[in-house]
Amino acid sequence: MPSERMQRQIDSLLDEAEAAVRALEWQTVRDRCEAVLRLDPGNEDAEALLGAANTGATTSSVASAPIAAPLPSSFAAGRYSVRRFLGEGGRKRVYLAHDEKLKRDVAVAVIKTDGLDTQGLSRVQREAQAMAKLGDQPNIVTIFDVGDDADQDGRNQPYIVSQYMSGGAVDTLEMPLPIERTLEIAIGVCRGLSHAHKHGVVHRDLKPGNVWLSADGTAEIGDFGLA
């Protein structure tokens, strides 16, 4: 079982590999996956991504692979009705859902618990606590709720409900960005970081894939799992 520190490295490497898949940078995918497998031999996520890179799979085929998992109908006893699958990271599977109680769209990030020990699960709780601690700051993704539902095998499956960022992550934008837009995003990120630091929270994994855009283009920092 990887240590907590090693698991953080593994998750970060897997996120970089998935970003490289979207950019069709196959050598980067191989490098990151091989690094993961050196730390955690047999890691299923790394092996799947490495297989895609070695066969030259297209971005669309890789992106569609996680959808093979059954789409849940809802979370929290029907409160969050699932609309569609949004994407997948090293430790999360994310869905667009509708909050039937407050009548708004939200993102539900389901934590992959396979291979997670007590320390790993505590990191999930810390992420939610760190982001909730920062309140409703315009440049930090807002956390609305946390909970856990039983999966089809009866195992507890923790999830985090957050603001739905319809603009996607910065690493999905067409590059290079105009200088004015780059500065807008950078200023928003700096404001979010300043707020976090004032509250004693350091992100530790800031990158384009963890900066999200709202419908009006506002840049907001998310994924505080390493905070």
PDB file of C-alpha atoms in Angstrom:
ATOM      1  CA  MET A   1       0.000   0.000   0.000  1.00  0.00           C
ATOM      2  CA  PRO A   2       1.597   3.328  -1.032  1.00  0.00           C
ATOM      3  CA  SER A   3       2.237   5.851   1.722  1.00  0.00           C
ATOM      4  CA  GLU A   4       0.192   9.044   1.787  1.00  0.00           C
ATOM      5  CA  ARG A   5       3.109  11.035   0.384  1.00  0.00           C
ATOM      6  CA  MET A   6       3.663   8.493  -2.386  1.00  0.00           C
ATOM      7  CA  GLN A   7      -0.065   8.428  -3.181  1.00  0.00           C
ATOM      8  CA  ARG A   8       0.008  12.187  -3.686  1.00  0.00           C
ATOM      9  CA  GLN A   9       2.818  11.721  -6.204  1.00  0.00           C
ATOM     10  CA  ILE A  10       0.883   8.969  -7.966  1.00  0.00           C
ATOM     11  CA  ASP A  11      -2.293  11.041  -8.231  1.00  0.00           C
ATOM     12  CA  SER A  12      -0.374  14.031  -9.573  1.00  0.00           C
ATOM     13  CA  LEU A  13       1.394  11.883 -12.184  1.00  0.00           C
ATOM     14  CA  LEU A  14      -1.899  10.330 -13.298  1.00  0.00           C
ATOM     15  CA  ASP A  15      -3.471  13.765 -13.681  1.00  0.00           C
ATOM     16  CA  GLU A  16      -0.518  14.846 -15.842  1.00  0.00           C
ATOM     17  CA  ALA A  17      -0.851  11.683 -17.923  1.00  0.00           C
ATOM     18  CA  GLU A  18      -4.542  12.329 -18.533  1.00  0.00           C
ATOM     19  CA  ALA A  19      -3.831  15.924 -19.546  1.00  0.00           C
ATOM     20  CA  ALA A  20      -1.216  14.590 -21.983  1.00  0.00           C
ATOM     21  CA  VAL A  21      -3.798  12.183 -23.445  1.00  0.00           C
ATOM     22  CA  ARG A  22      -6.085  15.121 -24.235  1.00  0.00           C
ATOM     23  CA  ALA A  23      -3.147  16.851 -25.940  1.00  0.00           C
ATOM     24  CA  LEU A  24      -2.130  13.643 -27.795  1.00  0.00           C
ATOM     25  CA  GLU A  25       1.328  13.863 -26.203  1.00  0.00           C
ATOM     26  CA  TRP A  26       1.889  10.113 -26.096  1.00  0.00           C
ATOM     27  CA  GLN A  27       5.500  10.171 -24.919  1.00  0.00           C
ATOM     28  CA  THR A  28       4.505  12.268 -21.920  1.00  0.00           C
ATOM     29  CA  VAL A  29       1.726   9.782 -21.183  1.00  0.00           C
ATOM     30  CA  ARG A  30       4.246   6.921 -21.269  1.00  0.00           C
ATOM     31  CA  ASP A  31       6.731   8.769 -19.060  1.00  0.00           C
ATOM     32  CA  ARG A  32       4.136   9.618 -16.397  1.00  0.00           C
ATOM     33  CA  CYS A  33       2.561   6.154 -16.404  1.00  0.00           C
ATOM     34  CA  GLU A  34       5.915   4.412 -16.165  1.00  0.00           C
ATOM     35  CA  ALA A  35       6.772   6.658 -13.213  1.00  0.00           C
ATOM     36  CA  VAL A  36       3.513   5.639 -11.534  1.00  0.00           C
ATOM     37  CA  LEU A  37       4.191   1.956 -12.127  1.00  0.00           C
ATOM     38  CA  ARG A  38       7.622   2.285 -10.555  1.00  0.00           C
ATOM     39  CA  LEU A  39       5.944   3.654  -7.439  1.00  0.00           C
ATOM     40  CA  ASP A  40       2.884   1.377  -7.547  1.00  0.00           C
ATOM     41  CA  PRO A  41       3.355  -1.731  -9.733  1.00  0.00           C
ATOM     42  CA  GLY A  42       0.062  -2.922 -11.153  1.00  0.00           C
ATOM     43  CA  ASN A  43      -1.720   0.429 -10.875  1.00  0.00           C
ATOM     44  CA  GLU A  44      -4.780  -0.100 -13.092  1.00  0.00           C
ATOM     45  CA  ASP A  45      -5.185   3.549 -14.142  1.00  0.00           C
ATOM     46  CA  ALA A  46      -1.558   3.793 -15.247  1.00  0.00           C
ATOM     47  CA  GLU A  47      -1.722   0.507 -17.134  1.00  0.00           C
ATOM     48  CA  ALA A  48      -4.875   1.602 -18.990  1.00  0.00           C
ATOM     49  CA  LEU A  49      -3.373   4.931 -20.007  1.00  0.00           C
ATOM     50  CA  LEU A  50      -0.083   3.306 -20.965  1.00  0.00           C
ATOM     51  CA  GLY A  51      -1.925   0.812 -23.139  1.00  0.00           C
ATOM     52  CA  ALA A  52      -3.710   3.650 -24.913  1.00  0.00           C
ATOM     53  CA  ALA A  53      -0.424   5.458 -25.522  1.00  0.00           C
ATOM     54  CA  ASN A  54       1.327   2.348 -26.820  1.00  0.00           C
ATOM     55  CA  THR A  55      -1.431   1.671 -29.336  1.00  0.00           C
ATOM     56  CA  GLY A  56      -1.723   5.294 -30.417  1.00  0.00           C
ATOM     57  CA  ALA A  57      -5.388   5.451 -29.366  1.00  0.00           C
ATOM     58  CA  THR A  58      -7.288   8.585 -30.244  1.00  0.00           C
ATOM     59  CA  THR A  59      -8.300  11.090 -27.607  1.00  0.00           C
ATOM     60  CA  SER A  60     -11.967  10.319 -28.161  1.00  0.00           C
ATOM     61  CA  SER A  61     -11.572   6.609 -27.554  1.00  0.00           C
ATOM     62  CA  VAL A  62      -9.654   7.204 -24.336  1.00  0.00           C
ATOM     63  CA  ALA A  63     -12.166   9.771 -23.153  1.00  0.00           C
ATOM     64  CA  SER A  64     -15.041   7.392 -23.747  1.00  0.00           C
ATOM     65  CA  ALA A  65     -13.515   4.519 -21.765  1.00  0.00           C
ATOM     66  CA  PRO A  66     -14.705   5.615 -18.301  1.00  0.00           C
ATOM     67  CA  ILE A  67     -18.303   5.861 -19.551  1.00  0.00           C
ATOM     68  CA  ALA A  68     -18.341   2.074 -19.709  1.00  0.00           C
ATOM     69  CA  ALA A  69     -19.023   2.190 -15.971  1.00  0.00           C
ATOM     70  CA  PRO A  70     -22.773   2.275 -15.234  1.00  0.00           C
ATOM     71  CA  LEU A  71     -24.079   5.830 -14.990  1.00  0.00           C
ATOM     72  CA  PRO A  72     -25.555   6.343 -11.510  1.00  0.00           C
ATOM     73  CA  SER A  73     -29.090   7.714 -11.484  1.00  0.00           C
ATOM     74  CA  SER A  74     -28.673   9.961  -8.457  1.00  0.00           C
ATOM     75  CA  PHE A  75     -26.900  10.623  -5.171  1.00  0.00           C
ATOM     76  CA  ALA A  76     -28.128  11.465  -1.664  1.00  0.00           C
ATOM     77  CA  ALA A  77     -31.389   9.527  -1.945  1.00  0.00           C
ATOM     78  CA  GLY A  78     -32.366  11.246  -5.173  1.00  0.00           C
ATOM     79  CA  ARG A  79     -31.436  14.808  -4.292  1.00  0.00           C
ATOM     80  CA  TYR A  80     -28.724  15.005  -6.980  1.00  0.00           C
ATOM     81  CA  SER A  81     -30.087  13.612 -10.246  1.00  0.00           C
ATOM     82  CA  VAL A  82     -27.270  12.645 -12.609  1.00  0.00           C
ATOM     83  CA  ARG A  83     -27.452  14.226 -16.059  1.00  0.00           C
ATOM     84  CA  ARG A  84     -24.244  13.025 -17.704  1.00  0.00           C
ATOM     85  CA  PHE A  85     -20.637  11.978 -17.228  1.00  0.00           C
ATOM     86  CA  LEU A  86     -18.162  14.889 -17.270  1.00  0.00           C
ATOM     87  CA  GLY A  87     -14.717  13.338 -16.905  1.00  0.00           C
ATOM     88  CA  GLU A  88     -12.294  11.375 -14.814  1.00  0.00           C
ATOM     89  CA  GLY A  89      -9.066  12.034 -12.938  1.00  0.00           C
ATOM     90  CA  GLY A  90      -6.593   9.890 -11.078  1.00  0.00           C
ATOM     91  CA  ARG A  91      -8.877   9.607  -8.060  1.00  0.00           C
ATOM     92  CA  LYS A  92     -12.253  11.026  -9.112  1.00  0.00           C
ATOM     93  CA  ARG A  93     -15.088  10.354 -11.518  1.00  0.00           C
ATOM     94  CA  VAL A  94     -17.137  13.513 -12.079  1.00  0.00           C
ATOM     95  CA  TYR A  95     -20.781  13.852 -13.102  1.00  0.00           C
ATOM     96  CA  LEU A  96     -23.043  16.753 -13.993  1.00  0.00           C
ATOM     97  CA  ALA A  97     -26.067  16.527 -11.729  1.00  0.00           C
ATOM     98  CA  HIS A  98     -29.112  18.628 -10.858  1.00  0.00           C
ATOM     99  CA  ASP A  99     -29.809  19.534  -7.250  1.00  0.00           C
ATOM    100  CA  GLU A 100     -33.542  18.821  -7.066  1.00  0.00           C
ATOM    101  CA  LYS A 101     -33.849  20.645  -3.749  1.00  0.00           C
ATOM    102  CA  LEU A 102     -32.181  23.934  -4.699  1.00  0.00           C
ATOM    103  CA  LYS A 103     -32.891  23.654  -8.438  1.00  0.00           C
ATOM    104  CA  ARG A 104     -29.367  24.186  -9.749  1.00  0.00           C
ATOM    105  CA  ASP A 105     -26.758  22.225 -11.676  1.00  0.00           C
ATOM    106  CA  VAL A 106     -23.800  20.912  -9.681  1.00  0.00           C
ATOM    107  CA  ALA A 107     -20.734  18.749 -10.186  1.00  0.00           C
ATOM    108  CA  VAL A 108     -20.571  15.535  -8.182  1.00  0.00           C
ATOM    109  CA  ALA A 109     -17.059  14.120  -7.820  1.00  0.00           C
ATOM    110  CA  VAL A 110     -17.162  10.461  -6.791  1.00  0.00           C
ATOM    111  CA  ILE A 111     -13.967   9.340  -5.119  1.00  0.00           C
ATOM    112  CA  LYS A 112     -12.389   6.119  -6.354  1.00  0.00           C
ATOM    113  CA  THR A 113     -11.798   4.174  -3.163  1.00  0.00           C
ATOM    114  CA  ASP A 114      -9.988   1.193  -4.699  1.00  0.00           C
ATOM    115  CA  GLY A 115      -6.586   0.979  -3.049  1.00  0.00           C
ATOM    116  CA  LEU A 116      -7.287   3.805  -0.607  1.00  0.00           C
ATOM    117  CA  ASP A 117      -6.520   3.163   3.041  1.00  0.00           C
ATOM    118  CA  THR A 118      -7.686   5.211   6.023  1.00  0.00           C
ATOM    119  CA  GLN A 119      -5.114   7.908   5.280  1.00  0.00           C
ATOM    120  CA  GLY A 120      -6.258   8.169   1.686  1.00  0.00           C
ATOM    121  CA  LEU A 121      -9.890   8.526   2.702  1.00  0.00           C
ATOM    122  CA  SER A 122      -8.921  11.201   5.210  1.00  0.00           C
ATOM    123  CA  ARG A 123      -7.388  13.177   2.320  1.00  0.00           C
ATOM    124  CA  VAL A 124     -10.813  13.242   0.679  1.00  0.00           C
ATOM    125  CA  GLN A 125     -12.288  14.711   3.831  1.00  0.00           C
ATOM    126  CA  ARG A 126      -9.465  17.247   4.068  1.00  0.00           C
ATOM    127  CA  GLU A 127     -10.077  18.426   0.501  1.00  0.00           C
ATOM    128  CA  ALA A 128     -13.719  19.155   1.229  1.00  0.00           C
ATOM    129  CA  GLN A 129     -12.841  20.822   4.529  1.00  0.00           C
ATOM    130  CA  ALA A 130     -10.084  22.936   2.982  1.00  0.00           C
ATOM    131  CA  MET A 131     -12.332  24.220   0.198  1.00  0.00           C
ATOM    132  CA  ALA A 132     -15.325  24.744   2.485  1.00  0.00           C
ATOM    133  CA  LYS A 133     -13.086  26.687   4.865  1.00  0.00           C
ATOM    134  CA  LEU A 134     -12.416  29.196   2.104  1.00  0.00           C
ATOM    135  CA  GLY A 135     -16.084  30.104   1.773  1.00  0.00           C
ATOM    136  CA  ASP A 136     -17.735  31.666  -1.245  1.00  0.00           C
ATOM    137  CA  GLN A 137     -14.706  33.428  -2.724  1.00  0.00           C
ATOM    138  CA  PRO A 138     -15.206  34.262  -6.443  1.00  0.00           C
ATOM    139  CA  ASN A 139     -11.934  32.634  -7.553  1.00  0.00           C
ATOM    140  CA  ILE A 140     -12.252  29.335  -5.665  1.00  0.00           C
ATOM    141  CA  VAL A 141     -14.669  26.572  -6.642  1.00  0.00           C
ATOM    142  CA  THR A 142     -17.439  26.448  -4.034  1.00  0.00           C
ATOM    143  CA  ILE A 143     -18.151  23.232  -2.131  1.00  0.00           C
ATOM    144  CA  PHE A 144     -21.857  22.670  -1.465  1.00  0.00           C
ATOM    145  CA  ASP A 145     -22.044  19.243   0.156  1.00  0.00           C
ATOM    146  CA  VAL A 146     -20.230  15.994   0.958  1.00  0.00           C
ATOM    147  CA  GLY A 147     -21.571  12.525   1.596  1.00  0.00           C
ATOM    148  CA  ASP A 148     -21.293   8.872   0.706  1.00  0.00           C
ATOM    149  CA  ASP A 149     -23.584   6.431  -1.054  1.00  0.00           C
ATOM    150  CA  ALA A 150     -23.339   2.681  -1.364  1.00  0.00           C
ATOM    151  CA  ASP A 151     -22.147   1.482  -4.766  1.00  0.00           C
ATOM    152  CA  GLN A 152     -23.560  -1.554  -6.575  1.00  0.00           C
ATOM    153  CA  ASP A 153     -21.390  -3.817  -4.397  1.00  0.00           C
ATOM    154  CA  GLY A 154     -22.618  -2.214  -1.187  1.00  0.00           C
ATOM    155  CA  ARG A 155     -19.378  -0.347  -0.453  1.00  0.00           C
ATOM    156  CA  ASN A 156     -19.408   3.236   0.806  1.00  0.00           C
ATOM    157  CA  GLN A 157     -18.481   5.619  -1.990  1.00  0.00           C
ATOM    158  CA  PRO A 158     -17.655   9.163  -0.832  1.00  0.00           C
ATOM    159  CA  TYR A 159     -18.532  12.115  -3.032  1.00  0.00           C
ATOM    160  CA  ILE A 160     -18.077  15.886  -3.061  1.00  0.00           C
ATOM    161  CA  VAL A 161     -20.726  18.204  -4.492  1.00  0.00           C
ATOM    162  CA  SER A 162     -19.392  21.470  -5.873  1.00  0.00           C
ATOM    163  CA  GLN A 163     -20.137  24.361  -8.182  1.00  0.00           C
ATOM    164  CA  TYR A 164     -20.522  23.262 -11.819  1.00  0.00           C
ATOM    165  CA  MET A 165     -17.797  24.937 -13.900  1.00  0.00           C
ATOM    166  CA  SER A 166     -19.291  24.879 -17.394  1.00  0.00           C
ATOM    167  CA  GLY A 167     -16.258  26.579 -18.976  1.00  0.00           C
ATOM    168  CA  GLY A 168     -14.040  23.556 -18.305  1.00  0.00           C
ATOM    169  CA  ALA A 169     -10.440  23.544 -17.148  1.00  0.00           C
ATOM    170  CA  VAL A 170      -7.812  25.938 -18.476  1.00  0.00           C
ATOM    171  CA  ASP A 171      -5.778  23.058 -19.910  1.00  0.00           C
ATOM    172  CA  THR A 172      -8.627  22.317 -22.351  1.00  0.00           C
ATOM    173  CA  LEU A 173      -8.494  25.774 -23.945  1.00  0.00           C
ATOM    174  CA  GLU A 174      -6.999  26.322 -27.364  1.00  0.00           C
ATOM    175  CA  MET A 175      -3.483  27.672 -26.983  1.00  0.00           C
ATOM    176  CA  PRO A 176      -1.914  30.145 -27.145  1.00  0.00           C
ATOM    177  CA  LEU A 177      -4.430  32.395 -25.392  1.00  0.00           C
ATOM    178  CA  PRO A 178      -4.572  36.120 -26.140  1.00  0.00           C
ATOM    179  CA  ILE A 179      -2.403  38.018 -23.678  1.00  0.00           C
ATOM    180  CA  GLU A 180      -5.424  39.860 -22.253  1.00  0.00           C
ATOM    181  CA  ARG A 181      -7.202  36.569 -21.488  1.00  0.00           C
ATOM    182  CA  THR A 182      -4.047  35.079 -20.010  1.00  0.00           C
ATOM    183  CA  LEU A 183      -3.734  38.033 -17.642  1.00  0.00           C
ATOM    184  CA  GLU A 184      -7.414  37.792 -16.638  1.00  0.00           C
ATOM    185  CA  ILE A 185      -6.972  34.143 -15.678  1.00  0.00           C
ATOM    186  CA  ALA A 186      -3.675  34.797 -13.884  1.00  0.00           C
ATOM    187  CA  ILE A 187      -5.160  37.660 -11.864  1.00  0.00           C
ATOM    188  CA  GLY A 188      -8.106  35.485 -10.839  1.00  0.00           C
ATOM    189  CA  VAL A 189      -5.781  32.687  -9.768  1.00  0.00           C
ATOM    190  CA  CYS A 190      -3.676  35.120  -7.735  1.00  0.00           C
ATOM    191  CA  ARG A 191      -6.761  36.444  -5.971  1.00  0.00           C
ATOM    192  CA  GLY A 192      -7.886  32.920  -5.137  1.00  0.00           C
ATOM    193  CA  LEU A 193      -4.453  31.950  -3.842  1.00  0.00           C
ATOM    194  CA  SER A 194      -4.205  35.110  -1.769  1.00  0.00           C
ATOM    195  CA  HIS A 195      -7.534  34.288  -0.124  1.00  0.00           C
ATOM    196  CA  ALA A 196      -6.475  30.696   0.533  1.00  0.00           C
ATOM    197  CA  HIS A 197      -3.146  31.726   2.034  1.00  0.00           C
ATOM    198  CA  LYS A 198      -4.848  34.191   4.368  1.00  0.00           C
ATOM    199  CA  HIS A 199      -6.838  31.235   5.690  1.00  0.00           C
ATOM    200  CA  GLY A 200      -3.776  29.035   6.117  1.00  0.00           C
ATOM    201  CA  VAL A 201      -4.394  26.819   3.084  1.00  0.00           C
ATOM    202  CA  VAL A 202      -1.657  26.063   0.519  1.00  0.00           C
ATOM    203  CA  HIS A 203      -2.781  24.299  -2.670  1.00  0.00           C
ATOM    204  CA  ARG A 204       0.447  22.403  -3.523  1.00  0.00           C
ATOM    205  CA  ASP A 205      -0.794  21.168  -6.915  1.00  0.00           C
ATOM    206  CA  LEU A 206      -1.627  24.308  -8.864  1.00  0.00           C
ATOM    207  CA  LYS A 207      -1.676  23.722 -12.618  1.00  0.00           C
ATOM    208  CA  PRO A 208      -3.940  24.528 -15.600  1.00  0.00           C
ATOM    209  CA  GLY A 209      -5.921  21.324 -15.051  1.00  0.00           C
ATOM    210  CA  ASN A 210      -6.893  22.519 -11.562  1.00  0.00           C
ATOM    211  CA  VAL A 211      -8.022  25.979 -12.660  1.00  0.00           C
ATOM    212  CA  TRP A 212     -11.634  25.982 -13.836  1.00  0.00           C
ATOM    213  CA  LEU A 213     -13.761  28.494 -15.721  1.00  0.00           C
ATOM    214  CA  SER A 214     -17.319  29.454 -14.850  1.00  0.00           C
ATOM    215  CA  ALA A 215     -19.945  30.239 -17.469  1.00  0.00           C
ATOM    216  CA  ASP A 216     -18.899  33.902 -17.520  1.00  0.00           C
ATOM    217  CA  GLY A 217     -15.203  32.981 -17.858  1.00  0.00           C
ATOM    218  CA  THR A 218     -14.151  33.633 -14.259  1.00  0.00           C
ATOM    219  CA  ALA A 219     -11.109  31.561 -13.287  1.00  0.00           C
ATOM    220  CA  GLU A 220     -11.590  29.518 -10.117  1.00  0.00           C
ATOM    221  CA  ILE A 221      -9.148  27.204  -8.351  1.00  0.00           C
ATOM    222  CA  GLY A 222     -10.322  23.684  -7.507  1.00  0.00           C
ATOM    223  CA  ASP A 223      -9.003  20.279  -6.451  1.00  0.00           C
ATOM    224  CA  PHE A 224      -7.489  21.039  -3.067  1.00  0.00           C
ATOM    225  CA  GLY A 225      -6.772  17.363  -2.433  1.00  0.00           C
ATOM    226  CA  LEU A 226      -3.103  18.027  -1.641  1.00  0.00           C
ATOM    227  CA  ALA A 227      -3.810  21.084   0.545  1.00  0.00           C
TER     228      ALA A 227
END
